[in-house]
């Protein structure tokens, strides 16, 4: 199944922006350190979330629907949520971050961290932090957690 | 005809990246001055051009075909060239730069300046400079000139 | 402005189906007469409309919004409505019917006739008929009228 | 991995034509028997192949490249070829045939049968027949064989 998945993940990325985004990531990496790159993408994520507000959500299932409506519009994959005793697990699949190139996967996921932090804070989780807890894997999946992390 | 053109130009922009690119442009504008923004986009254009080399071209018509093959693959509009006594006129239509937002149109065209400079220098025009000579207009057209400008 | 419009209308059509739809249209034309082709496309339009029901609409402006929400999802252009003394004018722009080839434009618009008839009948206009009153023009616009036509 | 694959296969299908193609398939099924539907799609495939000729191919590897260049342009998935003692195995993945609906998968693959038959006959295999030997599976894969089958 792996070749099918590679084919589909590759085709999912809009050819309109891939070349520019890869060049942008290379220029950034030549100019800015890793920590600053993550902060930059995090802030871009915060701005994106502010510009695309979520509606009120009464439950985790509602929240998942609201998030997926946003990601569906943008062709940015989908998210699965699960309530764990200590945190909310946020598993995001098929984010088209490969558009920035493989090397940039160490910092581009901070965009999603900023997006989820802003959306969840606005819904009332403002004393909690979102943290990325996995690398971008071959299935284009990333795991984040919302909990009592040092922000 | 204007509403049709607006509709089509709007739909041409990939919804996958518009939100992120607008947020990125706003973050940049909050941090960096206009001159530096143009320089950043120019350098990104140079990197893009280096990564997507043109084949050798024997004539202006050949060059137009080679350029349009690149832009066609990426859904970045099309270019018309014309040899004028003092310069080569480069009219690029339907570049999807509105993805970064209208306010950013003062600096995003520098991406194309960097691309054309790098491609044309590699083809032997390295003593000549590419300069943007028009604003991005309502038909999504930009004019550049290759000539003896101060670089 | 004409080259820009041609470029954009061409790019609007999904490359995934153009080849198959052109081949399908040619096969149909080899087998079936013009009247039957229009009837076939009309019935396909009726089925499409039944499968994608409109919400209730209280006014012409509401109806235009509901129609455009449907066409927007599918990247099928947009519609403008105007109440005339004897009929409702329906001007549909940027329908991607060129996917079936230019020759087929004599019968493919019957798809939209079937769609509009079904949607408008379901909203209470069932004693009125939709009729195509213009050819598909170079701006990819078609005009239909809803009125007291022989059905 | 299955939900990721389902998501990506679903998103791969152009939303521009899915509704019309499903309605077309339902209309066909209401009017025409299964054998005739397969024959119709086969002939449409023959026309498609004639309109999109392959270049000359000197080897199975060359042929695979030429086929994939065609399918890549159209976003129609990809093909893997293997020479077996009695036949050429043709495994086509990610064909967007779900656009016609699941019920139609009993006859829509005949389109690919017609395409491969026409392309391979033109390359010199005209005494051999292409036959579909598997159902469309959950990985969107179909297997065809080129060999000495009753045509």
XYZ file of C-alpha atoms in Angstrom:
604
model
C 0.000 0.000 0.000
C 2.963 2.314 0.520
C 3.430 3.279 -3.182
C -0.270 4.207 -3.430
C 0.002 6.377 -0.353
C 3.156 8.094 -1.643
C 1.485 8.746 -4.976
C -1.633 10.215 -3.402
C 0.218 12.349 -0.833
C 2.415 13.718 -3.609
C -0.570 14.536 -5.829
C -2.469 16.129 -2.946
C -0.004 19.038 -2.802
C -1.008 21.903 -5.075
C 1.601 22.237 -7.860
C 0.853 25.978 -7.873
C 2.790 26.661 -4.676
C 5.203 23.787 -4.154
C 8.106 25.403 -6.044
C 7.708 28.775 -4.343
C 7.255 27.241 -0.878
C 10.347 25.054 -1.232
C 12.402 28.073 -2.348
C 10.989 30.125 0.536
C 11.912 27.405 3.051
C 15.459 27.214 1.681
C 15.858 30.983 1.874
C 14.554 30.977 5.463
C 16.926 28.179 6.464
C 19.863 30.122 5.025
C 18.919 33.175 7.112
C 17.224 32.092 10.336
C 17.909 29.527 13.067
C 15.625 26.560 13.818
C 14.066 28.079 16.953
C 13.171 31.272 15.152
C 11.773 29.295 12.232
C 9.445 27.431 14.576
C 8.405 30.727 16.200
C 7.745 32.276 12.799
C 5.545 29.375 11.690
C 3.794 29.361 15.061
C 2.891 33.039 14.698
C 1.718 32.457 11.128
C -0.509 29.682 12.492
C -1.921 32.057 15.147
C -2.778 34.614 12.443
C -4.365 31.932 10.258
C -6.540 30.729 13.169
C -7.613 34.252 14.057
C -8.639 34.866 10.448
C -10.624 31.586 10.261
C -12.498 31.500 13.597
C -14.236 28.355 14.808
C -17.917 28.406 15.760
C -18.795 27.560 19.408
C -18.391 23.832 20.157
C -20.209 21.981 22.934
C -18.277 18.711 22.893
C -15.127 17.030 21.615
C -17.177 15.555 18.750
C -18.479 19.020 17.836
C -14.960 20.377 17.955
C -13.697 17.630 15.647
C -16.466 18.480 13.160
C -15.679 22.193 13.295
C -11.954 21.581 12.802
C -12.531 19.186 9.924
C -14.867 21.638 8.199
C -11.989 24.167 8.197
C -9.381 21.661 6.982
C -11.713 20.231 4.359
C -12.245 23.645 2.743
C -8.505 24.085 2.438
C -7.599 20.515 1.424
C -5.357 20.285 4.478
C -6.158 16.723 5.552
C -8.220 15.800 8.613
C -7.952 15.549 12.356
C -8.982 12.964 14.941
C -9.438 13.959 18.581
C -9.490 11.765 21.669
C -9.927 12.686 25.312
C -7.157 11.120 27.389
C -6.994 11.413 31.199
C -4.245 14.062 31.122
C -4.654 15.680 27.744
C -6.612 16.016 24.516
C -4.934 14.022 21.753
C -4.963 15.777 18.352
C -3.855 13.549 15.458
C -3.659 15.462 12.181
C -3.274 13.441 8.971
C -2.430 14.501 5.425
C -1.242 18.035 6.175
C 0.454 19.105 2.913
C 3.631 20.265 4.693
C 5.888 18.400 2.251
C 5.294 21.409 -0.012
C 8.076 23.161 1.939
C 10.427 20.215 1.399
C 11.429 17.326 3.676
C 14.215 19.228 5.461
C 11.716 21.834 6.658
C 9.573 19.251 8.470
C 11.546 20.042 11.642
C 9.919 23.483 11.836
C 6.876 23.672 9.526
C 4.595 21.708 11.931
C 4.777 24.694 14.309
C 2.206 26.272 11.978
C -0.347 23.699 13.161
C 0.750 24.164 16.789
C -0.055 27.878 16.470
C -3.367 27.176 14.761
C -4.564 24.662 17.369
C -3.345 26.800 20.301
C -5.241 29.831 19.032
C -8.435 27.967 18.207
C -8.490 26.050 21.513
C -7.621 29.106 23.622
C -10.491 30.999 22.003
C -12.824 28.135 22.969
C -11.800 28.459 26.628
C -8.662 26.348 26.999
C -6.450 29.361 27.559
C -4.614 27.968 30.571
C -3.550 24.915 28.543
C -0.808 24.539 25.943
C -0.657 22.678 22.655
C 2.593 20.797 22.040
C 3.722 18.695 19.085
C 4.619 15.225 20.388
C 5.537 13.299 17.231
C 7.525 13.780 14.069
C 5.784 14.047 10.705
C 5.683 10.400 9.673
C 5.477 8.549 6.346
C 1.695 8.583 6.647
C 1.799 12.393 6.836
C 0.490 12.239 10.408
C 1.439 14.525 13.295
C 0.363 14.215 16.911
C -0.253 17.201 19.173
C -1.477 17.275 22.783
C -3.423 19.933 24.619
C -2.598 19.818 28.337
C -0.730 21.435 31.216
C 2.584 21.836 29.441
C 4.983 24.655 30.017
C 3.802 26.977 27.211
C -16.646 40.935 -18.616
C -15.134 42.146 -15.355
C -17.222 39.902 -13.040
C -16.256 36.818 -15.079
C -12.590 37.740 -14.869
C -12.802 38.352 -11.113
C -14.530 35.016 -10.615
C -11.958 33.115 -12.655
C -8.925 34.844 -11.123
C -10.301 34.111 -7.671
C -10.922 30.437 -8.473
C -7.501 30.055 -10.070
C -5.775 30.462 -6.696
C -5.324 27.164 -4.892
C -7.478 27.186 -1.724
C -4.850 24.937 -0.127
C -2.351 27.760 0.405
C -4.273 31.023 0.306
C -4.968 31.149 4.049
C -1.403 30.301 5.033
C 0.125 32.676 2.467
C -2.062 35.590 3.583
C -1.123 34.948 7.222
C 2.554 34.685 6.245
C 2.399 37.998 4.375
C 0.761 39.728 7.351
C 3.403 38.363 9.723
C 6.177 39.531 7.371
C 4.659 43.002 7.084
C 4.521 43.260 10.877
C 8.236 42.412 11.122
C 10.053 43.602 8.016
C 10.188 46.814 5.970
C 9.043 47.072 2.346
C 12.559 47.109 0.862
C 13.557 44.002 2.730
C 10.310 42.284 1.750
C 11.072 42.915 -1.919
C 14.622 41.617 -1.419
C 13.316 38.504 0.320
C 10.866 37.722 -2.481
C 13.543 38.473 -5.085
C 15.908 35.952 -3.495
C 13.104 33.374 -3.266
C 12.540 33.935 -6.996
C 16.264 33.393 -7.693
C 16.165 30.088 -5.793
C 12.997 29.002 -7.608
C 14.590 29.757 -11.007
C 17.791 27.909 -10.123
C 15.743 24.866 -9.095
C 13.671 24.939 -12.330
C 16.299 25.617 -15.050
C 15.283 26.593 -18.549
C 16.522 24.615 -21.555
C 18.727 26.495 -24.098
C 16.677 28.926 -26.229
C 17.690 30.146 -29.693
C 15.153 32.945 -30.145
C 12.645 35.122 -28.344
C 9.872 32.785 -29.524
C 11.760 29.772 -28.137
C 12.246 31.600 -24.870
C 8.536 32.404 -24.621
C 7.714 28.716 -25.165
C 10.217 27.603 -22.527
C 8.902 30.128 -19.995
C 5.297 29.204 -20.645
C 6.035 25.502 -20.261
C 7.348 26.260 -16.739
C 4.407 28.514 -15.801
C 1.869 26.090 -17.277
C 3.092 23.212 -15.090
C 2.641 25.372 -12.019
C -0.643 27.058 -12.994
C 1.086 30.442 -12.714
C -0.441 32.148 -15.737
C 1.423 32.934 -18.940
C 3.928 35.362 -20.376
C 4.173 37.361 -23.603
C 7.554 38.662 -24.795
C 8.283 41.401 -27.285
C 11.605 42.766 -28.518
C 11.626 46.561 -28.223
C 14.548 48.741 -29.421
C 15.903 49.308 -25.907
C 14.630 46.353 -23.953
C 12.822 43.020 -23.911
C 9.223 43.490 -22.741
C 7.959 40.715 -20.438
C 4.209 40.847 -19.775
C 3.119 38.224 -17.253
C -0.629 37.583 -16.867
C -2.582 35.627 -14.263
C 0.185 35.217 -11.694
C -1.688 34.016 -8.566
C -0.072 36.641 -6.312
C -3.427 37.644 -4.794
C -2.928 34.547 -2.615
C -0.729 36.743 -0.373
C -3.455 39.394 -0.157
C -3.926 42.691 -1.969
C -1.750 44.716 0.403
C 1.242 42.512 -0.366
C 1.102 43.297 -4.100
C 3.640 46.080 -3.453
C 6.362 43.494 -2.739
C 5.254 40.016 -3.928
C 5.975 40.768 -7.638
C 9.697 40.868 -6.732
C 9.454 37.060 -6.769
C 8.929 37.202 -10.551
C 11.707 39.795 -10.912
C 14.120 37.358 -9.260
C 12.885 34.456 -11.374
C 13.236 36.301 -14.690
C 16.614 37.824 -13.754
C 18.024 34.401 -12.879
C 16.625 32.633 -15.940
C 17.717 35.380 -18.359
C 21.181 35.751 -16.816
C 21.724 32.006 -17.174
C 20.817 32.311 -20.873
C 23.524 34.944 -21.389
C 21.889 38.259 -20.465
C 24.012 38.676 -17.365
C 24.972 42.279 -17.998
C 21.305 43.257 -18.192
C 18.778 43.801 -15.417
C 15.124 42.879 -15.076
C 12.932 45.608 -13.569
C 9.220 45.664 -12.793
C 7.673 48.631 -14.639
C 3.965 48.331 -13.834
C 1.717 47.656 -10.893
C -0.263 44.419 -10.669
C -3.485 45.455 -12.421
C -7.090 44.281 -12.314
C -6.320 41.872 -15.141
C -3.598 40.286 -12.973
C -0.949 41.511 -15.408
C 2.548 42.747 -14.548
C 5.101 44.217 -16.918
C 8.848 43.715 -16.557
C 11.665 44.909 -18.793
C 15.082 43.414 -19.413
C 17.549 46.150 -20.334
C 20.468 48.308 -19.196
C 18.978 49.359 -15.894
C 20.965 50.003 -12.768
C 20.711 46.492 -11.202
C -8.848 40.917 -22.249
C -9.876 38.034 -24.479
C -6.614 36.033 -24.194
C -6.776 36.207 -20.379
C -10.340 34.980 -20.413
C -9.507 32.133 -22.798
C -6.569 31.127 -20.645
C -8.613 31.122 -17.450
C -11.625 29.325 -18.937
C -9.305 26.658 -20.322
C -7.530 26.179 -16.988
C -10.819 26.075 -15.094
C -11.731 22.725 -16.664
C -10.455 19.777 -14.646
C -7.810 17.941 -16.717
C -8.918 14.728 -14.989
C -12.109 14.401 -17.029
C -11.676 16.456 -20.172
C -10.232 13.613 -22.279
C -12.878 11.108 -21.185
C -15.749 13.580 -21.588
C -14.645 14.577 -25.095
C -14.396 10.905 -26.091
C -17.816 10.233 -24.537
C -19.362 13.127 -26.454
C -17.881 11.898 -29.737
C -19.168 8.369 -29.115
C -22.645 9.742 -28.310
C -22.681 11.881 -31.448
C -21.780 8.834 -33.545
C -24.711 6.878 -32.073
C -27.523 9.263 -31.137
C -29.345 12.159 -32.833
C -29.266 15.754 -31.542
C -32.758 15.668 -30.022
C -32.036 12.525 -28.084
C -28.702 13.947 -26.914
C -30.476 16.984 -25.498
C -33.034 14.713 -23.814
C -30.274 12.566 -22.344
C -28.429 15.566 -20.896
C -31.705 17.020 -19.635
C -32.485 13.816 -17.726
C -28.945 13.723 -16.335
C -29.500 17.284 -15.126
C -32.789 16.254 -13.444
C -31.000 13.432 -11.621
C -28.177 15.764 -10.569
C -30.659 18.303 -9.162
C -32.608 15.625 -7.283
C -29.375 14.387 -5.707
C -28.299 17.931 -4.690
C -31.522 19.469 -3.328
C -31.812 23.172 -2.683
C -32.854 24.488 0.736
C -36.123 26.501 0.923
C -35.725 29.997 -0.586
C -37.901 32.993 0.321
C -36.822 35.408 -2.407
C -34.988 35.682 -5.715
C -31.891 36.848 -3.829
C -32.085 33.804 -1.530
C -32.473 31.558 -4.532
C -29.415 33.075 -6.206
C -27.389 32.438 -3.036
C -28.585 28.839 -2.783
C -27.808 28.168 -6.455
C -24.374 29.750 -6.203
C -23.526 27.735 -3.098
C -24.171 24.563 -5.165
C -22.176 25.749 -8.200
C -19.326 27.034 -6.038
C -18.822 23.631 -4.401
C -18.527 22.039 -7.808
C -16.471 24.767 -9.524
C -19.254 25.156 -12.110
C -19.240 28.933 -12.421
C -21.957 31.215 -11.091
C -25.465 32.394 -11.838
C -27.191 35.774 -11.896
C -30.987 35.976 -11.615
C -33.272 38.841 -12.536
C -37.040 39.132 -12.302
C -38.452 40.310 -15.629
C -42.185 41.044 -16.194
C -42.798 37.768 -18.062
C -40.061 35.486 -16.831
C -37.152 34.887 -14.464
C -33.879 35.456 -16.283
C -31.150 32.936 -15.373
C -27.674 33.856 -16.685
C -25.123 31.159 -15.956
C -21.440 32.018 -16.492
C -18.336 29.831 -16.578
C -20.054 26.456 -16.828
C -17.195 24.085 -17.776
C -19.131 22.572 -20.701
C -16.167 22.946 -23.069
C -14.912 19.748 -21.408
C -17.208 17.846 -23.829
C -15.733 19.717 -26.821
C -17.004 22.681 -28.821
C -19.162 20.600 -31.160
C -21.172 19.277 -28.218
C -22.221 22.773 -27.103
C -25.391 22.325 -29.164
C -26.664 19.707 -26.706
C -24.634 19.809 -23.455
C -26.432 22.939 -22.107
C -29.575 20.795 -21.753
C -27.909 19.470 -18.585
C -28.366 22.906 -16.992
C -31.919 23.148 -18.345
C -32.751 19.904 -16.530
C -31.035 21.050 -13.350
C -32.817 24.407 -13.214
C -36.198 22.896 -14.145
C -35.949 20.334 -11.355
C -34.736 22.768 -8.716
C -37.314 25.437 -9.578
C -40.200 22.953 -9.823
C -39.328 21.622 -6.371
C -39.487 25.198 -5.052
C -43.029 25.598 -6.373
C -42.627 26.696 -9.997
C -43.976 23.443 -11.361
C -46.370 24.979 -13.838
C -43.501 26.934 -15.441
C -40.821 25.764 -17.859
C -37.134 26.519 -18.116
C -35.866 27.118 -21.650
C -32.389 27.894 -22.960
C -32.578 31.171 -24.917
C -28.953 31.794 -25.928
C -26.015 29.911 -27.324
C -22.954 29.252 -25.191
C -20.876 32.342 -25.949
C -17.179 33.196 -25.859
C -17.600 34.378 -22.276
C -18.914 30.903 -21.362
C -22.315 32.401 -20.581
C -25.708 30.807 -21.210
C -29.116 32.398 -20.695
C -32.183 30.471 -19.577
C -35.683 31.740 -18.823
C -38.287 30.384 -16.457
C -41.758 31.263 -17.724
C -44.943 30.032 -19.390
C -43.269 28.199 -22.253
C -44.592 25.062 -23.838
C -42.642 22.517 -21.683
C -3.676 3.289 7.126
C -7.080 2.625 5.594
C -8.735 5.920 6.669
C -5.843 7.898 5.158
C -6.191 6.031 1.894
C -9.965 6.556 1.820
C -9.507 10.257 2.495
C -6.919 10.683 -0.231
C -8.792 8.615 -2.836
C -11.923 10.636 -2.134
C -10.085 13.963 -2.449
C -8.319 12.859 -5.626
C -11.597 12.895 -7.569
C -12.321 16.279 -9.125
C -15.439 17.753 -7.450
C -16.209 19.478 -10.759
C -17.470 16.310 -12.443
C -18.400 13.864 -9.701
C -22.044 14.953 -9.457
C -22.602 14.953 -13.215
C -20.803 11.621 -13.714
C -22.804 9.917 -10.965
C -26.048 11.214 -12.471
C -24.912 10.106 -15.943
C -24.111 6.608 -14.659
C -27.529 6.328 -12.987
C -29.291 7.442 -16.165
C -27.294 4.902 -18.206
C -28.107 2.106 -15.768
C -31.808 2.943 -16.019
C -31.664 2.696 -19.827
C -28.992 0.220 -20.867
C -27.976 -3.329 -19.883
C -24.627 -4.217 -18.298
C -23.092 -5.691 -21.463
C -23.937 -2.629 -23.484
C -22.594 -0.368 -20.741
C -19.248 -2.171 -20.849
C -19.226 -1.894 -24.654
C -20.009 1.812 -24.467
C -17.186 2.488 -22.008
C -14.829 0.301 -24.043
C -15.523 2.341 -27.174
C -15.081 5.581 -25.226
C -11.699 4.234 -24.082
C -10.741 3.429 -27.707
C -11.579 7.001 -28.726
C -9.635 8.435 -25.798
C -6.548 6.357 -26.699
C -6.740 7.348 -30.367
C -6.891 11.019 -29.355
C -3.909 10.676 -26.975
C -1.424 8.548 -28.968
C 1.592 6.990 -27.315
C 5.096 7.621 -28.682
C 7.055 4.568 -29.955
C 8.287 2.368 -27.085
C 11.276 0.006 -27.314
C 10.794 -1.940 -24.077
C 8.332 -2.693 -21.292
C 10.053 -0.059 -19.140
C 9.690 2.521 -21.931
C 6.039 1.592 -22.299
C 5.439 2.018 -18.573
C 7.012 5.498 -18.713
C 4.919 6.503 -21.730
C 1.698 5.261 -20.096
C 2.474 6.997 -16.817
C 3.224 10.273 -18.580
C -0.318 10.130 -20.040
C -1.981 9.214 -16.737
C 0.059 11.777 -14.796
C -1.148 14.643 -17.024
C -4.730 13.639 -16.356
C -4.407 12.793 -12.654
C -5.618 9.265 -13.421
C -3.283 7.341 -11.123
C -0.398 5.190 -12.318
C 0.342 1.825 -13.867
C 2.840 -0.940 -13.170
C 3.708 -3.458 -15.899
C 5.312 -6.892 -15.548
C 6.193 -9.447 -18.194
C 4.802 -12.839 -17.222
C 5.403 -16.026 -19.269
C 1.929 -15.989 -20.835
C 0.877 -12.362 -20.645
C 1.768 -8.779 -19.833
C 0.390 -7.827 -16.422
C -1.040 -4.294 -16.255
C -1.844 -3.107 -12.707
C -3.509 0.293 -12.693
C -3.824 2.091 -9.339
C -5.799 5.175 -8.320
C -8.034 5.419 -11.379
C -10.726 7.925 -10.300
C -13.597 5.650 -11.393
C -15.463 6.146 -8.111
C -16.598 9.430 -9.682
C -19.322 7.385 -11.459
C -20.410 5.825 -8.154
C -19.678 2.433 -6.593
C -22.478 0.593 -8.394
C -20.970 1.522 -11.758
C -17.648 -0.179 -10.971
C -18.999 -3.294 -12.710
C -18.826 -1.526 -16.086
C -16.690 1.638 -15.847
C -13.346 -0.269 -15.887
C -14.102 -1.210 -19.512
C -12.947 2.331 -20.319
C -9.397 1.341 -19.326
C -9.717 -1.969 -21.221
C -10.485 0.010 -24.379
C -7.658 2.461 -23.741
C -5.031 -0.243 -23.181
C -6.260 -2.368 -26.097
C -6.016 0.570 -28.486
C -2.623 1.772 -27.273
C -1.089 -1.722 -27.272
C -2.550 -2.667 -30.664
C -1.078 0.509 -32.150
C 2.313 -0.513 -30.765
C 2.131 -3.858 -32.566
C 0.214 -6.166 -30.221
C -2.800 -6.324 -32.489
C -3.212 -10.081 -32.356
C -3.449 -9.950 -28.564
C -6.363 -8.956 -26.322
C -6.539 -6.931 -23.134
C -8.868 -8.357 -20.465
C -9.762 -7.101 -17.017
C -8.937 -9.867 -14.510
C -9.741 -8.273 -11.153
C -12.441 -6.185 -9.552
C -11.759 -2.581 -8.556
C -10.503 -3.056 -5.001
C -10.376 -0.881 -1.894
C -6.945 0.334 -2.958
C -8.444 1.573 -6.238
C -6.391 -1.003 -8.140
C -7.448 -2.938 -11.237
C -5.532 -5.684 -12.991
C -5.593 -6.238 -16.748
C -3.707 -8.778 -18.835
C -2.561 -8.570 -22.432
C -2.393 -12.071 -23.922
C -4.017 -14.604 -26.229
C -7.539 -14.218 -24.915
C -10.647 -14.549 -26.991
C -11.127 -10.831 -27.880
